[in-house]
Amino acid sequence: MNTAKTALITGGTNGMGRAVAQRFLDRGMRVMVTGQTPASLAEARAILGDDARVVRSDAGDLTEIDALSRLVTDEFGTLDVLVLNAGLAEPSPFSEMTGRGFDAAFAVNVKGPFFTAKALAPALPDGGAIVLTTSIGNIMARPTMLAYDASKAALRALTRGLAAEFLPRGVRVNAVSPGPIRTSMIARSPLPDDVKARMEQQMVEATPMRRFGRAEEIAAAVEFLAFGATFTTGAELPVDGGWSQLLS
Ligand SMILES: NC(=O)c1ccc[n+]([C@@H]2O[C@H](COP(=O)([O-])OP(=O)(O)OC[C@H]3O[C@@H](n4cnc5c(N)ncnc54)[C@H](OP(=O)(O)O)[C@@H]3O)[C@@H](O)[C@H]2O)c1
C-alpha cells in the first residue's frame, strides 16, 4: 500500500498552483492537479512528469466538482491536503461589468471552493489541511477589480467559516493571500500590452519590497500552512512584499 501523503491542487496546471504541486512532489507526496486550458494541461504534464495526476476539471462547475471528488477518493482514498487555488481575474471597469462576468468570478473563486471542500470533507483525515488562495485585493479598492476583489473577500470569510466547520474533524483551514506574483495571470489578461506593462510597473512601485513575488514563495507559504502551522486555523497569511501590512 502506498502510504505517501496526498494532495489535490485546483488550478495546479500553472503559476503558483503548479509551484505548490512541484514542492509537494519534491516531498514525495502523491499529487493531483486540475486546470482547464489544453495548453496548460499539456505543459503541466510535461513539467510535473508522470508522478503527478493532471486532470481537466472546471473549478466553478458543481457537476465537475462532484466527478473530481469521486476521482480523488477512488485514486487516493484519503486526501491529506486540499489546496483551493484556482482563480479567475477578469478586470473590467465598474460601468462595463456584466452579470455573466460577475457570476463567472464568483463561481470559480467562491462557489467552487465551497463545494469542493464540502464534497471532499469525508476524505480529509484528522490532521489534514485545507489551504485557500485569497488575494490582498480583498482589502483594497481597485477600480477595475471590484467583482474579483469582492469574491476574494468572500473567500476570506469562507476560510474562517470552513475553519470552524472542520475544527471538530481535526482539519485546519487557512489561506495564503498573495500580493503581485509573477505568473501567467497578468500575461493572460485581455488588456492591451501597454496597459499591462503600466500596471506591472505600478505594482512594483507600490510594493514595499519593490519587486514581484515568485510562485515558489507562495508554494513555501502553502507548505507551511499545510504542514508546519499546527496551531493555526482560520488565518490568512499575506505573501505580498509587505503591501497589506505596511501600507494599509
Ligand atoms: N498572480 C497574482 O499576482 C495573484 C495575486 C493574488 C491572488 N492570486 C490568486 O492566485 C491564484 C493562482 O493564480 P496564478 O497567479 O497562479 O494564476 P495562473 O498562472 O493564471 O494560474 C491559474 C490556475 O487556475 C486555473 N484555473 C482558472 N480557472 C479555472 C477553472 N474554471 N477551472 C479549473 N482551473 C482553473 C488555471 O488553469 P489553466 O491554466 O489550465 O486554465 C491555472 O492552473 C488565483 O486564485 C488568483 O486569484 C494571484
mmCIF file of C-alpha atoms and ligand atoms in Angstrom:
data_model
loop_
_atom_site.group_PDB
_atom_site.id
_atom_site.type_symbol
_atom_site.label_atom_id
_atom_site.label_comp_id
_atom_site.label_asym_id
_atom_site.label_seq_id
_atom_site.Cartn_x
_atom_site.Cartn_y
_atom_site.Cartn_z
ATOM 1 C CA MET A 1 0.000 0.000 0.000
ATOM 2 C CA ASN A 2 1.261 3.488 -0.883
ATOM 3 C CA THR A 3 1.398 5.496 2.358
ATOM 4 C CA ALA A 4 2.666 8.766 0.841
ATOM 5 C CA LYS A 5 0.650 11.846 1.744
ATOM 6 C CA THR A 6 -1.805 13.055 -0.880
ATOM 7 C CA ALA A 7 -2.802 16.473 -2.201
ATOM 8 C CA LEU A 8 -5.295 17.930 -4.635
ATOM 9 C CA ILE A 9 -4.429 21.374 -6.016
ATOM 10 C CA THR A 10 -7.106 23.113 -8.038
ATOM 11 C CA GLY A 11 -5.595 25.440 -10.610
ATOM 12 C CA GLY A 12 -2.387 23.428 -10.348
ATOM 13 C CA THR A 13 -1.528 23.438 -14.044
ATOM 14 C CA ASN A 14 0.018 26.884 -13.996
ATOM 15 C CA GLY A 15 1.523 29.635 -11.870
ATOM 16 C CA MET A 16 1.597 29.264 -8.113
ATOM 17 C CA GLY A 17 -0.578 26.125 -8.080
ATOM 18 C CA ARG A 18 1.970 24.324 -10.220
ATOM 19 C CA ALA A 19 4.766 25.539 -7.940
ATOM 20 C CA VAL A 20 2.856 24.063 -4.976
ATOM 21 C CA ALA A 21 2.477 20.782 -6.881
ATOM 22 C CA GLN A 22 6.225 20.673 -7.581
ATOM 23 C CA ARG A 23 7.033 21.387 -3.938
ATOM 24 C CA PHE A 24 4.725 18.616 -2.745
ATOM 25 C CA LEU A 25 6.158 16.178 -5.335
ATOM 26 C CA ASP A 26 9.620 17.044 -4.014
ATOM 27 C CA ARG A 27 8.358 15.958 -0.557
ATOM 28 C CA GLY A 28 7.438 12.567 -2.025
ATOM 29 C CA MET A 29 3.700 13.252 -1.985
ATOM 30 C CA ARG A 30 1.093 11.947 -4.416
ATOM 31 C CA VAL A 31 -0.343 14.949 -6.212
ATOM 32 C CA MET A 32 -3.388 15.625 -8.376
ATOM 33 C CA VAL A 33 -3.737 18.998 -10.118
ATOM 34 C CA THR A 34 -6.614 20.468 -12.064
ATOM 35 C CA GLY A 35 -6.823 23.020 -14.836
ATOM 36 C CA GLN A 36 -8.858 23.822 -17.867
ATOM 37 C CA THR A 37 -6.814 25.075 -20.786
ATOM 38 C CA PRO A 38 -5.484 22.299 -23.070
ATOM 39 C CA ALA A 39 -2.080 24.007 -23.451
ATOM 40 C CA SER A 40 -1.734 24.382 -19.655
ATOM 41 C CA LEU A 41 -2.744 20.776 -19.061
ATOM 42 C CA ALA A 42 -0.153 19.540 -21.582
ATOM 43 C CA GLU A 43 2.555 21.806 -20.164
ATOM 44 C CA ALA A 44 1.796 20.684 -16.611
ATOM 45 C CA ARG A 45 2.068 17.027 -17.681
ATOM 46 C CA ALA A 46 5.447 17.742 -19.292
ATOM 47 C CA ILE A 47 6.814 19.757 -16.353
ATOM 48 C CA LEU A 48 5.426 17.802 -13.391
ATOM 49 C CA GLY A 49 6.022 14.421 -15.027
ATOM 50 C CA ASP A 50 4.388 11.056 -14.508
ATOM 51 C CA ASP A 51 4.288 11.379 -10.724
ATOM 52 C CA ALA A 52 1.533 13.987 -10.931
ATOM 53 C CA ARG A 53 -2.018 13.271 -11.986
ATOM 54 C CA VAL A 54 -3.179 16.139 -14.238
ATOM 55 C CA VAL A 55 -6.959 16.385 -14.625
ATOM 56 C CA ARG A 56 -9.170 18.699 -16.673
ATOM 57 C CA SER A 57 -11.914 19.946 -14.372
ATOM 58 C CA ASP A 58 -13.787 23.237 -14.230
ATOM 59 C CA ALA A 59 -13.328 24.617 -10.715
ATOM 60 C CA GLY A 60 -16.610 26.510 -10.894
ATOM 61 C CA ASP A 61 -18.874 23.710 -12.130
ATOM 62 C CA LEU A 62 -20.677 21.655 -9.472
ATOM 63 C CA THR A 63 -21.096 18.548 -11.646
ATOM 64 C CA GLU A 64 -17.396 18.523 -12.473
ATOM 65 C CA ILE A 65 -16.509 19.140 -8.824
ATOM 66 C CA ASP A 66 -18.505 16.052 -7.824
ATOM 67 C CA ALA A 67 -16.809 13.961 -10.536
ATOM 68 C CA LEU A 68 -13.391 15.235 -9.424
ATOM 69 C CA SER A 69 -14.147 14.407 -5.796
ATOM 70 C CA ARG A 70 -15.067 10.832 -6.769
ATOM 71 C CA LEU A 71 -11.837 10.542 -8.755
ATOM 72 C CA VAL A 72 -9.799 11.778 -5.768
ATOM 73 C CA THR A 73 -11.465 9.288 -3.442
ATOM 74 C CA ASP A 74 -11.084 6.422 -5.925
ATOM 75 C CA GLU A 75 -7.406 7.105 -6.578
ATOM 76 C CA PHE A 76 -6.168 8.390 -3.215
ATOM 77 C CA GLY A 77 -8.656 7.102 -0.650
ATOM 78 C CA THR A 78 -7.864 9.838 1.838
ATOM 79 C CA LEU A 79 -6.774 13.372 0.977
ATOM 80 C CA ASP A 80 -4.238 14.919 3.355
ATOM 81 C CA VAL A 81 -4.074 18.387 1.784
ATOM 82 C CA LEU A 82 -6.667 20.236 -0.276
ATOM 83 C CA VAL A 83 -5.357 23.405 -1.942
ATOM 84 C CA LEU A 84 -8.212 25.506 -3.331
ATOM 85 C CA ASN A 85 -6.183 27.739 -5.595
ATOM 86 C CA ALA A 86 -7.971 28.074 -8.959
ATOM 87 C CA GLY A 87 -8.948 31.681 -9.548
ATOM 88 C CA LEU A 88 -10.481 33.849 -12.225
ATOM 89 C CA ALA A 89 -9.459 37.501 -12.581
ATOM 90 C CA GLU A 90 -11.002 39.399 -15.456
ATOM 91 C CA PRO A 91 -10.586 43.134 -14.982
ATOM 92 C CA SER A 92 -13.491 45.305 -16.057
ATOM 93 C CA PRO A 93 -14.465 48.914 -15.371
ATOM 94 C CA PHE A 94 -17.431 49.081 -12.969
ATOM 95 C CA SER A 95 -19.667 50.619 -15.637
ATOM 96 C CA GLU A 96 -18.942 47.779 -18.080
ATOM 97 C CA MET A 97 -19.199 44.796 -15.714
ATOM 98 C CA THR A 98 -21.768 42.249 -16.877
ATOM 99 C CA GLY A 99 -23.811 39.835 -14.786
ATOM 100 C CA ARG A 100 -22.121 36.998 -16.613
ATOM 101 C CA GLY A 101 -18.616 38.262 -15.726
ATOM 102 C CA PHE A 102 -19.639 38.760 -12.102
ATOM 103 C CA ASP A 103 -21.145 35.259 -11.884
ATOM 104 C CA ALA A 104 -18.063 33.703 -13.513
ATOM 105 C CA ALA A 105 -15.763 35.302 -10.915
ATOM 106 C CA PHE A 106 -17.921 34.144 -8.015
ATOM 107 C CA ALA A 107 -18.381 30.641 -9.498
ATOM 108 C CA VAL A 108 -14.644 29.926 -9.697
ATOM 109 C CA ASN A 109 -13.446 31.993 -6.734
ATOM 110 C CA VAL A 110 -16.182 31.288 -4.146
ATOM 111 C CA LYS A 111 -18.785 28.682 -5.110
ATOM 112 C CA GLY A 112 -16.179 26.223 -6.411
ATOM 113 C CA PRO A 113 -14.011 26.260 -3.261
ATOM 114 C CA PHE A 114 -17.130 25.993 -1.050
ATOM 115 C CA PHE A 115 -18.482 22.919 -2.820
ATOM 116 C CA THR A 116 -15.089 21.276 -3.359
ATOM 117 C CA ALA A 117 -14.464 21.477 0.393
ATOM 118 C CA LYS A 118 -17.951 20.096 1.034
ATOM 119 C CA ALA A 119 -17.561 17.217 -1.436
ATOM 120 C CA LEU A 120 -14.126 16.225 -0.156
ATOM 121 C CA ALA A 121 -14.835 16.700 3.560
ATOM 122 C CA PRO A 122 -15.316 12.935 4.134
ATOM 123 C CA ALA A 123 -11.923 12.216 2.521
ATOM 124 C CA LEU A 124 -9.941 14.597 4.770
ATOM 125 C CA PRO A 125 -8.452 12.754 7.743
ATOM 126 C CA ASP A 126 -7.790 14.030 11.248
ATOM 127 C CA GLY A 127 -4.575 16.071 10.847
ATOM 128 C CA GLY A 128 -5.455 17.087 7.287
ATOM 129 C CA ALA A 129 -5.393 20.651 5.986
ATOM 130 C CA ILE A 130 -7.149 22.943 3.552
ATOM 131 C CA VAL A 131 -5.319 25.950 2.105
ATOM 132 C CA LEU A 132 -7.199 28.551 0.063
ATOM 133 C CA THR A 133 -5.686 31.236 -2.168
ATOM 134 C CA THR A 134 -7.266 34.614 -1.479
ATOM 135 C CA SER A 135 -5.664 37.908 -2.575
ATOM 136 C CA ILE A 136 -4.587 41.177 -0.969
ATOM 137 C CA GLY A 137 -7.208 42.642 -3.314
ATOM 138 C CA ASN A 138 -9.765 41.575 -0.716
ATOM 139 C CA ILE A 139 -8.816 44.573 1.453
ATOM 140 C CA MET A 140 -8.322 47.054 -1.388
ATOM 141 C CA ALA A 141 -10.450 49.294 -3.589
ATOM 142 C CA ARG A 142 -9.298 48.788 -7.175
ATOM 143 C CA PRO A 143 -11.299 50.407 -9.964
ATOM 144 C CA THR A 144 -11.303 47.513 -12.441
ATOM 145 C CA MET A 145 -11.252 44.638 -9.974
ATOM 146 C CA LEU A 146 -14.457 45.075 -7.958
ATOM 147 C CA ALA A 147 -16.001 41.671 -8.682
ATOM 148 C CA TYR A 148 -12.705 39.810 -8.234
ATOM 149 C CA ASP A 149 -11.817 41.625 -5.002
ATOM 150 C CA ALA A 150 -15.325 41.077 -3.601
ATOM 151 C CA SER A 151 -15.090 37.377 -4.456
ATOM 152 C CA LYS A 152 -11.729 37.120 -2.675
ATOM 153 C CA ALA A 153 -13.237 38.884 0.371
ATOM 154 C CA ALA A 154 -15.956 36.229 0.346
ATOM 155 C CA LEU A 155 -13.245 33.581 0.139
ATOM 156 C CA ARG A 156 -11.522 35.096 3.167
ATOM 157 C CA ALA A 157 -14.835 34.847 5.077
ATOM 158 C CA LEU A 158 -15.194 31.276 3.838
ATOM 159 C CA THR A 159 -11.750 30.466 5.269
ATOM 160 C CA ARG A 160 -12.979 31.356 8.769
ATOM 161 C CA GLY A 161 -16.297 29.557 8.307
ATOM 162 C CA LEU A 162 -14.682 26.400 6.980
ATOM 163 C CA ALA A 163 -12.103 26.511 9.782
ATOM 164 C CA ALA A 164 -14.943 26.402 12.323
ATOM 165 C CA GLU A 165 -16.769 23.720 10.361
ATOM 166 C CA PHE A 166 -13.708 21.455 10.098
ATOM 167 C CA LEU A 167 -12.447 22.090 13.653
ATOM 168 C CA PRO A 168 -14.151 19.030 15.193
ATOM 169 C CA ARG A 169 -12.591 16.846 12.478
ATOM 170 C CA GLY A 170 -9.043 17.990 13.329
ATOM 171 C CA VAL A 171 -8.628 19.599 9.902
ATOM 172 C CA ARG A 172 -7.008 23.063 9.809
ATOM 173 C CA VAL A 173 -8.198 25.605 7.238
ATOM 174 C CA ASN A 174 -6.064 28.640 6.321
ATOM 175 C CA ALA A 175 -5.499 30.969 3.398
ATOM 176 C CA VAL A 176 -2.470 32.391 1.663
ATOM 177 C CA SER A 177 -3.018 35.939 0.422
ATOM 178 C CA PRO A 178 -0.693 36.774 -2.472
ATOM 179 C CA GLY A 179 0.363 40.246 -3.489
ATOM 180 C CA PRO A 180 1.706 40.751 -7.017
ATOM 181 C CA ILE A 181 3.208 37.419 -8.073
ATOM 182 C CA ARG A 182 4.881 36.807 -11.443
ATOM 183 C CA THR A 183 2.601 34.179 -13.057
ATOM 184 C CA SER A 184 0.652 33.819 -16.278
ATOM 185 C CA MET A 185 -2.364 35.571 -14.717
ATOM 186 C CA ILE A 186 -1.451 39.072 -15.833
ATOM 187 C CA ALA A 187 0.043 37.856 -19.117
ATOM 188 C CA ARG A 188 -3.251 36.096 -19.965
ATOM 189 C CA SER A 189 -5.444 39.093 -19.174
ATOM 190 C CA PRO A 190 -7.139 40.549 -22.273
ATOM 191 C CA LEU A 191 -5.806 44.067 -21.552
ATOM 192 C CA PRO A 192 -3.546 45.675 -24.187
ATOM 193 C CA ASP A 193 0.191 45.053 -23.670
ATOM 194 C CA ASP A 194 0.996 48.691 -22.887
ATOM 195 C CA VAL A 195 -1.725 48.776 -20.196
ATOM 196 C CA LYS A 196 -0.375 45.541 -18.700
ATOM 197 C CA ALA A 197 3.178 46.904 -18.708
ATOM 198 C CA ARG A 198 1.998 50.078 -16.950
ATOM 199 C CA MET A 199 0.054 48.027 -14.385
ATOM 200 C CA GLU A 200 3.103 45.867 -13.674
ATOM 201 C CA GLN A 201 5.295 48.935 -13.216
ATOM 202 C CA GLN A 202 2.740 50.492 -10.846
ATOM 203 C CA MET A 203 2.555 47.262 -8.848
ATOM 204 C CA VAL A 204 6.325 47.122 -8.404
ATOM 205 C CA GLU A 205 6.416 50.770 -7.312
ATOM 206 C CA ALA A 206 3.556 50.218 -4.855
ATOM 207 C CA THR A 207 5.113 47.139 -3.249
ATOM 208 C CA PRO A 208 7.322 47.936 -0.243
ATOM 209 C CA MET A 209 9.850 45.306 -1.369
ATOM 210 C CA ARG A 210 9.846 46.854 -4.873
ATOM 211 C CA ARG A 211 9.503 43.620 -6.827
ATOM 212 C CA PHE A 212 7.073 40.913 -7.914
ATOM 213 C CA GLY A 213 6.906 37.786 -5.792
ATOM 214 C CA ARG A 214 7.730 34.358 -7.206
ATOM 215 C CA ALA A 215 5.336 31.427 -7.394
ATOM 216 C CA GLU A 216 7.822 29.412 -5.320
ATOM 217 C CA GLU A 217 7.467 31.946 -2.483
ATOM 218 C CA ILE A 218 3.727 31.223 -2.415
ATOM 219 C CA ALA A 219 4.424 27.484 -2.532
ATOM 220 C CA ALA A 220 6.658 27.784 0.540
ATOM 221 C CA ALA A 221 3.834 29.525 2.437
ATOM 222 C CA VAL A 222 1.277 26.932 1.330
ATOM 223 C CA GLU A 223 3.559 24.132 2.523
ATOM 224 C CA PHE A 224 3.921 25.898 5.885
ATOM 225 C CA LEU A 225 0.141 26.290 6.258
ATOM 226 C CA ALA A 226 -0.430 22.684 5.192
ATOM 227 C CA PHE A 227 2.164 21.070 7.468
ATOM 228 C CA GLY A 228 4.009 23.483 9.742
ATOM 229 C CA ALA A 229 1.240 25.693 11.124
ATOM 230 C CA THR A 230 -0.106 23.101 13.537
ATOM 231 C CA PHE A 231 -1.616 25.667 15.982
ATOM 232 C CA THR A 232 -3.185 27.907 13.326
ATOM 233 C CA THR A 233 -6.622 27.767 11.760
ATOM 234 C CA GLY A 234 -8.913 30.335 10.132
ATOM 235 C CA ALA A 235 -5.923 32.585 9.371
ATOM 236 C CA GLU A 236 -4.860 34.412 6.233
ATOM 237 C CA LEU A 237 -1.112 34.736 5.630
ATOM 238 C CA PRO A 238 -0.107 37.638 3.363
ATOM 239 C CA VAL A 239 2.775 36.910 0.986
ATOM 240 C CA ASP A 240 2.919 40.315 -0.641
ATOM 241 C CA GLY A 241 6.270 42.038 -0.149
ATOM 242 C CA GLY A 242 4.801 43.975 2.787
ATOM 243 C CA TRP A 243 1.968 45.591 0.828
ATOM 244 C CA SER A 244 -1.004 44.765 3.072
ATOM 245 C CA GLN A 245 0.829 45.217 6.377
ATOM 246 C CA LEU A 246 2.921 48.328 5.744
ATOM 247 C CA LEU A 247 0.592 50.348 3.552
ATOM 248 C CA SER A 248 -2.983 49.644 4.582
HETATM 249 N N1 LIG B 1 -0.696 36.347 -9.723
HETATM 250 C C1 LIG B 1 -1.044 37.212 -8.807
HETATM 251 O O1 LIG B 1 -0.459 38.297 -8.725
HETATM 252 C C2 LIG B 1 -2.139 36.885 -7.819
HETATM 253 C C3 LIG B 1 -2.335 37.785 -6.761
HETATM 254 C C4 LIG B 1 -3.305 37.495 -5.807
HETATM 255 C C5 LIG B 1 -4.034 36.323 -5.899
HETATM 256 N N2 LIG B 1 -3.820 35.462 -6.943
HETATM 257 C C6 LIG B 1 -4.598 34.220 -6.952
HETATM 258 O O2 LIG B 1 -3.707 33.134 -7.001
HETATM 259 C C7 LIG B 1 -4.346 32.002 -7.599
HETATM 260 C C8 LIG B 1 -3.455 31.406 -8.662
HETATM 261 O O3 LIG B 1 -3.228 32.388 -9.653
HETATM 262 P P1 LIG B 1 -1.925 32.447 -10.575
HETATM 263 O O4 LIG B 1 -1.391 33.825 -10.486
HETATM 264 O O5 LIG B 1 -1.026 31.303 -10.287
HETATM 265 O O6 LIG B 1 -2.631 32.341 -11.999
HETATM 266 P P2 LIG B 1 -2.362 31.476 -13.292
HETATM 267 O O7 LIG B 1 -0.889 31.341 -13.536
HETATM 268 O O8 LIG B 1 -3.192 32.103 -14.353
HETATM 269 O O9 LIG B 1 -2.955 30.061 -12.902
HETATM 270 C C9 LIG B 1 -4.332 29.934 -12.624
HETATM 271 C C10 LIG B 1 -4.660 28.481 -12.482
HETATM 272 O O10 LIG B 1 -6.067 28.361 -12.227
HETATM 273 C C11 LIG B 1 -6.620 27.519 -13.209
HETATM 274 N N3 LIG B 1 -7.997 27.878 -13.459
HETATM 275 C C12 LIG B 1 -8.526 29.089 -13.741
HETATM 276 N N4 LIG B 1 -9.863 28.991 -13.918
HETATM 277 C C13 LIG B 1 -10.159 27.672 -13.761
HETATM 278 C C14 LIG B 1 -11.336 26.925 -13.813
HETATM 279 N N5 LIG B 1 -12.525 27.484 -14.080
HETATM 280 N N6 LIG B 1 -11.277 25.590 -13.614
HETATM 281 C C15 LIG B 1 -10.093 24.986 -13.349
HETATM 282 N N7 LIG B 1 -8.932 25.642 -13.274
HETATM 283 C C16 LIG B 1 -8.970 26.970 -13.477
HETATM 284 C C17 LIG B 1 -5.739 27.651 -14.422
HETATM 285 O O11 LIG B 1 -5.883 26.529 -15.257
HETATM 286 P P3 LIG B 1 -5.491 26.548 -16.820
HETATM 287 O O12 LIG B 1 -4.172 27.247 -16.931
HETATM 288 O O13 LIG B 1 -5.426 25.110 -17.181
HETATM 289 O O14 LIG B 1 -6.570 27.303 -17.494
HETATM 290 C C18 LIG B 1 -4.363 27.709 -13.762
HETATM 291 O O15 LIG B 1 -3.912 26.410 -13.431
HETATM 292 C C19 LIG B 1 -5.695 32.507 -8.105
HETATM 293 O O16 LIG B 1 -6.695 32.158 -7.172
HETATM 294 C C20 LIG B 1 -5.512 34.012 -8.134
HETATM 295 O O17 LIG B 1 -6.732 34.693 -7.997
HETATM 296 C C21 LIG B 1 -2.903 35.726 -7.911
#
